[in-house]
mmCIF file of C-alpha atoms in Angstrom:
data_model
loop_
_atom_site.group_PDB
_atom_site.id
_atom_site.type_symbol
_atom_site.label_atom_id
_atom_site.label_comp_id
_atom_site.label_asym_id
_atom_site.label_seq_id
_atom_site.Cartn_x
_atom_site.Cartn_y
_atom_site.Cartn_z
ATOM 1 C CA UNK A 149 -124.608 63.286 13.449
ATOM 2 C CA UNK A 150 -128.297 62.536 13.527
ATOM 3 C CA UNK A 151 -130.339 60.195 16.054
ATOM 4 C CA UNK A 152 -131.472 57.449 13.047
ATOM 5 C CA UNK A 153 -127.297 57.503 11.518
ATOM 6 C CA UNK A 154 -125.516 56.662 14.992
ATOM 7 C CA UNK A 155 -128.917 53.853 15.079
ATOM 8 C CA UNK A 156 -127.533 52.563 11.847
ATOM 9 C CA UNK A 157 -123.723 52.988 12.005
ATOM 10 C CA UNK A 158 -123.916 51.367 15.919
ATOM 11 C CA UNK A 159 -126.363 48.502 14.199
ATOM 12 C CA UNK A 160 -123.941 48.467 11.492
ATOM 13 C CA UNK A 161 -120.797 47.583 14.315
ATOM 14 C CA UNK A 162 -122.996 45.651 16.426
ATOM 15 C CA UNK A 163 -123.622 43.251 13.272
ATOM 16 C CA UNK A 164 -119.493 42.808 12.676
ATOM 17 C CA UNK A 165 -119.314 42.334 16.586
ATOM 18 C CA UNK A 166 -121.603 39.535 16.290
ATOM 19 C CA UNK A 167 -121.400 36.084 18.258
ATOM 20 C CA UNK A 168 -123.607 34.268 16.602
ATOM 21 C CA UNK A 169 -122.899 31.507 19.126
ATOM 22 C CA UNK A 170 -123.756 34.049 21.804
ATOM 23 C CA UNK A 171 -126.568 34.523 20.359
ATOM 24 C CA UNK A 172 -128.664 31.593 19.658
ATOM 25 C CA UNK A 173 -127.525 30.516 22.820
ATOM 26 C CA UNK A 174 -129.783 33.414 25.010
ATOM 27 C CA UNK A 175 -132.158 32.823 22.240
ATOM 28 C CA UNK A 176 -133.174 28.926 23.020
ATOM 29 C CA UNK A 177 -133.064 30.355 27.396
ATOM 30 C CA UNK A 178 -135.536 33.128 26.268
ATOM 31 C CA UNK A 179 -134.455 36.747 25.318
ATOM 32 C CA UNK A 180 -136.335 36.517 22.560
ATOM 33 C CA UNK A 181 -135.819 39.497 21.137
ATOM 34 C CA UNK A 182 -135.637 41.253 16.791
ATOM 35 C CA UNK A 183 -132.255 41.120 17.017
ATOM 36 C CA UNK A 184 -129.352 39.513 19.657
ATOM 37 C CA UNK A 185 -125.932 40.308 18.538
ATOM 38 C CA UNK A 186 -124.623 38.975 21.077
ATOM 39 C CA UNK A 187 -122.182 41.499 21.950
ATOM 40 C CA UNK A 188 -120.081 40.448 24.961
ATOM 41 C CA UNK A 189 -120.227 43.173 27.668
ATOM 42 C CA UNK A 190 -116.234 44.458 27.492
ATOM 43 C CA UNK A 191 -117.117 44.730 23.740
ATOM 44 C CA UNK A 192 -120.805 47.148 25.039
ATOM 45 C CA UNK A 193 -118.325 49.156 27.538
ATOM 46 C CA UNK A 194 -115.979 49.821 24.986
ATOM 47 C CA UNK A 195 -118.723 50.793 22.470
ATOM 48 C CA UNK A 196 -120.499 53.343 25.403
ATOM 49 C CA UNK A 197 -117.453 54.932 25.455
ATOM 50 C CA UNK A 198 -117.564 56.112 22.757
ATOM 51 C CA UNK A 199 -121.198 56.900 21.700
ATOM 52 C CA UNK A 200 -122.381 60.374 22.930
ATOM 53 C CA UNK A 201 -123.182 60.425 25.791
ATOM 54 C CA UNK A 202 -127.334 62.641 25.565
ATOM 55 C CA UNK A 203 -130.173 61.358 26.777
ATOM 56 C CA UNK A 204 -131.825 61.208 23.183
ATOM 57 C CA UNK A 205 -129.589 58.825 22.613
ATOM 58 C CA UNK A 206 -130.176 56.547 25.093
ATOM 59 C CA UNK A 207 -133.831 57.486 24.997
ATOM 60 C CA UNK A 208 -133.580 56.329 20.768
ATOM 61 C CA UNK A 209 -132.047 52.825 22.017
ATOM 62 C CA UNK A 210 -133.578 51.602 24.552
ATOM 63 C CA UNK A 211 -136.935 52.320 22.370
ATOM 64 C CA UNK A 212 -135.511 49.409 20.030
ATOM 65 C CA UNK A 213 -136.007 46.152 20.134
ATOM 66 C CA UNK A 214 -132.366 44.943 20.063
ATOM 67 C CA UNK A 215 -130.692 43.569 23.272
ATOM 68 C CA UNK A 216 -127.215 45.359 22.423
ATOM 69 C CA UNK A 217 -128.799 48.703 22.317
ATOM 70 C CA UNK A 218 -131.426 48.817 24.849
ATOM 71 C CA UNK A 219 -127.945 47.530 27.388
ATOM 72 C CA UNK A 220 -126.009 50.771 26.040
ATOM 73 C CA UNK A 221 -128.848 52.621 26.261
ATOM 74 C CA UNK A 222 -128.646 53.316 30.982
ATOM 75 C CA UNK A 223 -124.787 53.385 29.903
ATOM 76 C CA UNK A 224 -125.288 56.769 28.106
ATOM 77 C CA UNK A 225 -128.178 58.054 29.981
ATOM 78 C CA UNK A 226 -126.940 61.421 31.356
ATOM 79 C CA UNK A 227 -128.654 61.305 34.771
ATOM 80 C CA UNK A 228 -128.898 64.706 34.658
ATOM 81 C CA UNK A 229 -131.808 63.924 32.134
ATOM 82 C CA UNK A 230 -133.062 61.575 34.382
ATOM 83 C CA UNK A 231 -136.051 62.387 37.104
ATOM 84 C CA UNK A 232 -137.929 59.679 39.615
ATOM 85 C CA UNK A 233 -140.444 59.439 37.206
ATOM 86 C CA UNK A 234 -138.705 58.228 34.345
ATOM 87 C CA UNK A 235 -136.848 55.634 36.234
ATOM 88 C CA UNK A 236 -139.865 53.897 37.711
ATOM 89 C CA UNK A 237 -141.260 54.618 33.920
ATOM 90 C CA UNK A 238 -137.836 52.320 32.687
ATOM 91 C CA UNK A 239 -138.515 49.575 35.202
ATOM 92 C CA UNK A 240 -141.258 48.571 34.028
ATOM 93 C CA UNK A 241 -140.204 48.745 30.453
ATOM 94 C CA UNK A 242 -138.253 46.015 31.859
ATOM 95 C CA UNK A 243 -138.023 42.517 30.144
ATOM 96 C CA UNK A 244 -135.641 40.697 31.593
ATOM 97 C CA UNK A 245 -133.158 40.413 34.281
ATOM 98 C CA UNK A 246 -129.949 41.238 32.446
ATOM 99 C CA UNK A 247 -131.293 44.552 31.714
ATOM 100 C CA UNK A 248 -132.245 45.138 35.312
ATOM 101 C CA UNK A 249 -128.428 44.195 35.929
ATOM 102 C CA UNK A 250 -126.739 46.812 33.081
ATOM 103 C CA UNK A 251 -129.517 49.816 34.496
ATOM 104 C CA UNK A 252 -129.239 49.122 37.722
ATOM 105 C CA UNK A 253 -124.971 49.248 37.265
ATOM 106 C CA UNK A 254 -124.936 52.038 34.181
ATOM 107 C CA UNK A 255 -127.778 53.521 35.653
ATOM 108 C CA UNK A 256 -129.856 53.179 38.592
ATOM 109 C CA UNK A 257 -126.646 53.333 41.199
ATOM 110 C CA UNK A 258 -125.933 56.769 40.185
ATOM 111 C CA UNK A 259 -129.035 58.784 40.436
ATOM 112 C CA UNK A 260 -129.208 61.115 42.385
ATOM 113 C CA UNK A 261 -131.991 59.886 44.678
ATOM 114 C CA UNK A 262 -131.043 55.943 44.193
ATOM 115 C CA UNK A 263 -131.502 55.399 47.819
ATOM 116 C CA UNK A 264 -134.784 56.278 48.496
ATOM 117 C CA UNK A 265 -136.356 54.375 44.756
ATOM 118 C CA UNK A 266 -134.554 50.976 45.886
ATOM 119 C CA UNK A 267 -136.389 50.779 48.996
ATOM 120 C CA UNK A 268 -139.172 52.380 46.527
ATOM 121 C CA UNK A 269 -138.335 49.248 44.610
ATOM 122 C CA UNK A 270 -138.061 46.670 47.383
ATOM 123 C CA UNK A 271 -141.865 46.688 48.027
ATOM 124 C CA UNK A 272 -143.582 47.386 44.923
ATOM 125 C CA UNK A 273 -146.039 44.623 44.237
ATOM 126 C CA UNK A 274 -144.440 44.006 40.343
ATOM 127 C CA UNK A 275 -141.329 41.787 40.741
ATOM 128 C CA UNK A 276 -139.007 43.327 38.001
ATOM 129 C CA UNK A 277 -139.419 46.232 40.672
ATOM 130 C CA UNK A 278 -137.690 43.890 43.204
ATOM 131 C CA UNK A 279 -135.710 43.207 41.573
ATOM 132 C CA UNK A 280 -134.136 45.847 40.541
ATOM 133 C CA UNK A 281 -135.190 47.264 44.087
ATOM 134 C CA UNK A 282 -132.524 44.260 45.308
ATOM 135 C CA UNK A 283 -129.706 44.859 43.299
ATOM 136 C CA UNK A 284 -129.928 48.881 43.462
ATOM 137 C CA UNK A 285 -129.930 48.313 47.471
ATOM 138 C CA UNK A 286 -126.286 46.136 46.854
ATOM 139 C CA UNK A 287 -124.896 48.104 44.491
ATOM 140 C CA UNK A 288 -125.428 51.498 46.679
ATOM 141 C CA UNK A 289 -123.724 49.499 49.739
ATOM 142 C CA UNK A 290 -121.259 48.071 47.585
ATOM 143 C CA UNK A 291 -120.090 51.676 46.110
ATOM 144 C CA UNK A 292 -119.995 52.810 50.204
ATOM 145 C CA UNK A 293 -122.791 53.202 51.102
ATOM 146 C CA UNK A 294 -124.381 52.907 55.086
ATOM 147 C CA UNK A 295 -127.649 52.322 55.876
ATOM 148 C CA UNK A 296 -128.701 53.754 59.194
ATOM 149 C CA UNK A 297 -130.664 51.672 61.366
ATOM 150 C CA UNK A 298 -134.117 52.366 60.760
ATOM 151 C CA UNK A 299 -133.068 51.680 57.206
ATOM 152 C CA UNK A 300 -131.041 48.576 57.891
ATOM 153 C CA UNK A 301 -134.258 47.528 60.197
ATOM 154 C CA UNK A 302 -136.486 48.034 56.616
ATOM 155 C CA UNK A 303 -133.626 46.536 54.789
ATOM 156 C CA UNK A 304 -134.019 42.934 56.653
ATOM 157 C CA UNK A 305 -137.523 42.849 56.528
ATOM 158 C CA UNK A 306 -137.572 43.429 53.156
ATOM 159 C CA UNK A 307 -135.450 40.417 52.351
ATOM 160 C CA UNK A 308 -137.065 38.783 54.374
ATOM 161 C CA UNK A 309 -140.079 38.631 52.395
ATOM 162 C CA UNK A 310 -137.993 38.370 49.532
ATOM 163 C CA UNK A 311 -136.402 35.327 50.219
ATOM 164 C CA UNK A 312 -139.190 33.006 49.567
ATOM 165 C CA UNK A 313 -140.806 35.341 46.317
ATOM 166 C CA UNK A 314 -142.727 33.637 43.603
ATOM 167 C CA UNK A 315 -139.250 34.971 41.160
ATOM 168 C CA UNK A 316 -136.516 33.266 41.465
ATOM 169 C CA UNK A 317 -134.031 36.323 40.641
ATOM 170 C CA UNK A 318 -135.767 38.458 43.198
ATOM 171 C CA UNK A 319 -134.277 35.507 45.517
ATOM 172 C CA UNK A 320 -131.199 35.835 44.306
ATOM 173 C CA UNK A 321 -131.156 39.107 43.760
ATOM 174 C CA UNK A 322 -132.273 39.531 47.884
ATOM 175 C CA UNK A 323 -129.896 37.470 49.074
ATOM 176 C CA UNK A 324 -126.869 38.683 47.262
ATOM 177 C CA UNK A 325 -128.892 41.980 49.340
ATOM 178 C CA UNK A 326 -128.714 40.661 52.745
ATOM 179 C CA UNK A 327 -124.576 39.237 51.995
ATOM 180 C CA UNK A 328 -123.574 43.303 50.719
ATOM 181 C CA UNK A 329 -125.478 44.167 54.270
ATOM 182 C CA UNK A 330 -123.544 42.202 56.512
ATOM 183 C CA UNK A 331 -120.172 42.794 54.218
ATOM 184 C CA UNK A 332 -121.680 46.975 54.786
ATOM 185 C CA UNK A 333 -122.715 46.311 58.409
ATOM 186 C CA UNK A 334 -121.091 42.915 60.500
ATOM 187 C CA UNK A 335 -123.175 43.670 63.376
ATOM 188 C CA UNK A 336 -125.951 42.215 61.366
ATOM 189 C CA UNK A 337 -124.047 39.435 61.002
ATOM 190 C CA UNK A 338 -126.231 37.119 62.772
ATOM 191 C CA UNK A 339 -129.538 37.991 61.483
ATOM 192 C CA UNK A 340 -128.551 37.624 58.161
ATOM 193 C CA UNK A 341 -126.698 34.329 58.413
ATOM 194 C CA UNK A 342 -130.372 33.322 59.840
ATOM 195 C CA UNK A 343 -131.943 34.893 57.301
ATOM 196 C CA UNK A 344 -129.952 32.662 54.836
ATOM 197 C CA UNK A 345 -130.278 29.302 56.699
ATOM 198 C CA UNK A 346 -133.952 29.487 56.673
ATOM 199 C CA UNK A 347 -133.913 29.937 52.464
ATOM 200 C CA UNK A 348 -131.500 27.174 52.472
ATOM 201 C CA UNK A 349 -133.463 25.090 54.880
#
């Protein structure tokens, strides 16, 4: 089955899973895809497990203006055929926070250069880059990565600025990242709590 056939078959399968009320609710919240079937995360994971994990399929899915295909793309993209420049390009093309969350959880956090990208993206001028940077850093710490002293200071500095970001999504991701930092390194508790208290105030 070639890629075009895989996409056609997948579209049929997604249509059979469609949830009209969920799809309508997402449209009302501003998710303006050409097609949105309202399929939930559990079913998407089940679908991804059955799909070929190839760069060709992932790239084709990512180009579709279909919510579920965009979310499946990072779930089937192999890490070995995803260089750093492509990671930057995908972040540039992310349209909604949900895409950022899926890409971070299922792809970015598995990349061998994930830590480097997390620091780059946290300091980036683009809001979607900053969002992915904080989501990625939080995810890496959840996976057991422990930042050194200099990296800890950098995370705290970037998060302190991001807690006042124009984007509410970036603010929330920075706060979550701080919580994960405190979990990973309890010695940072006083500094983290001071920053979060300042934001709440």
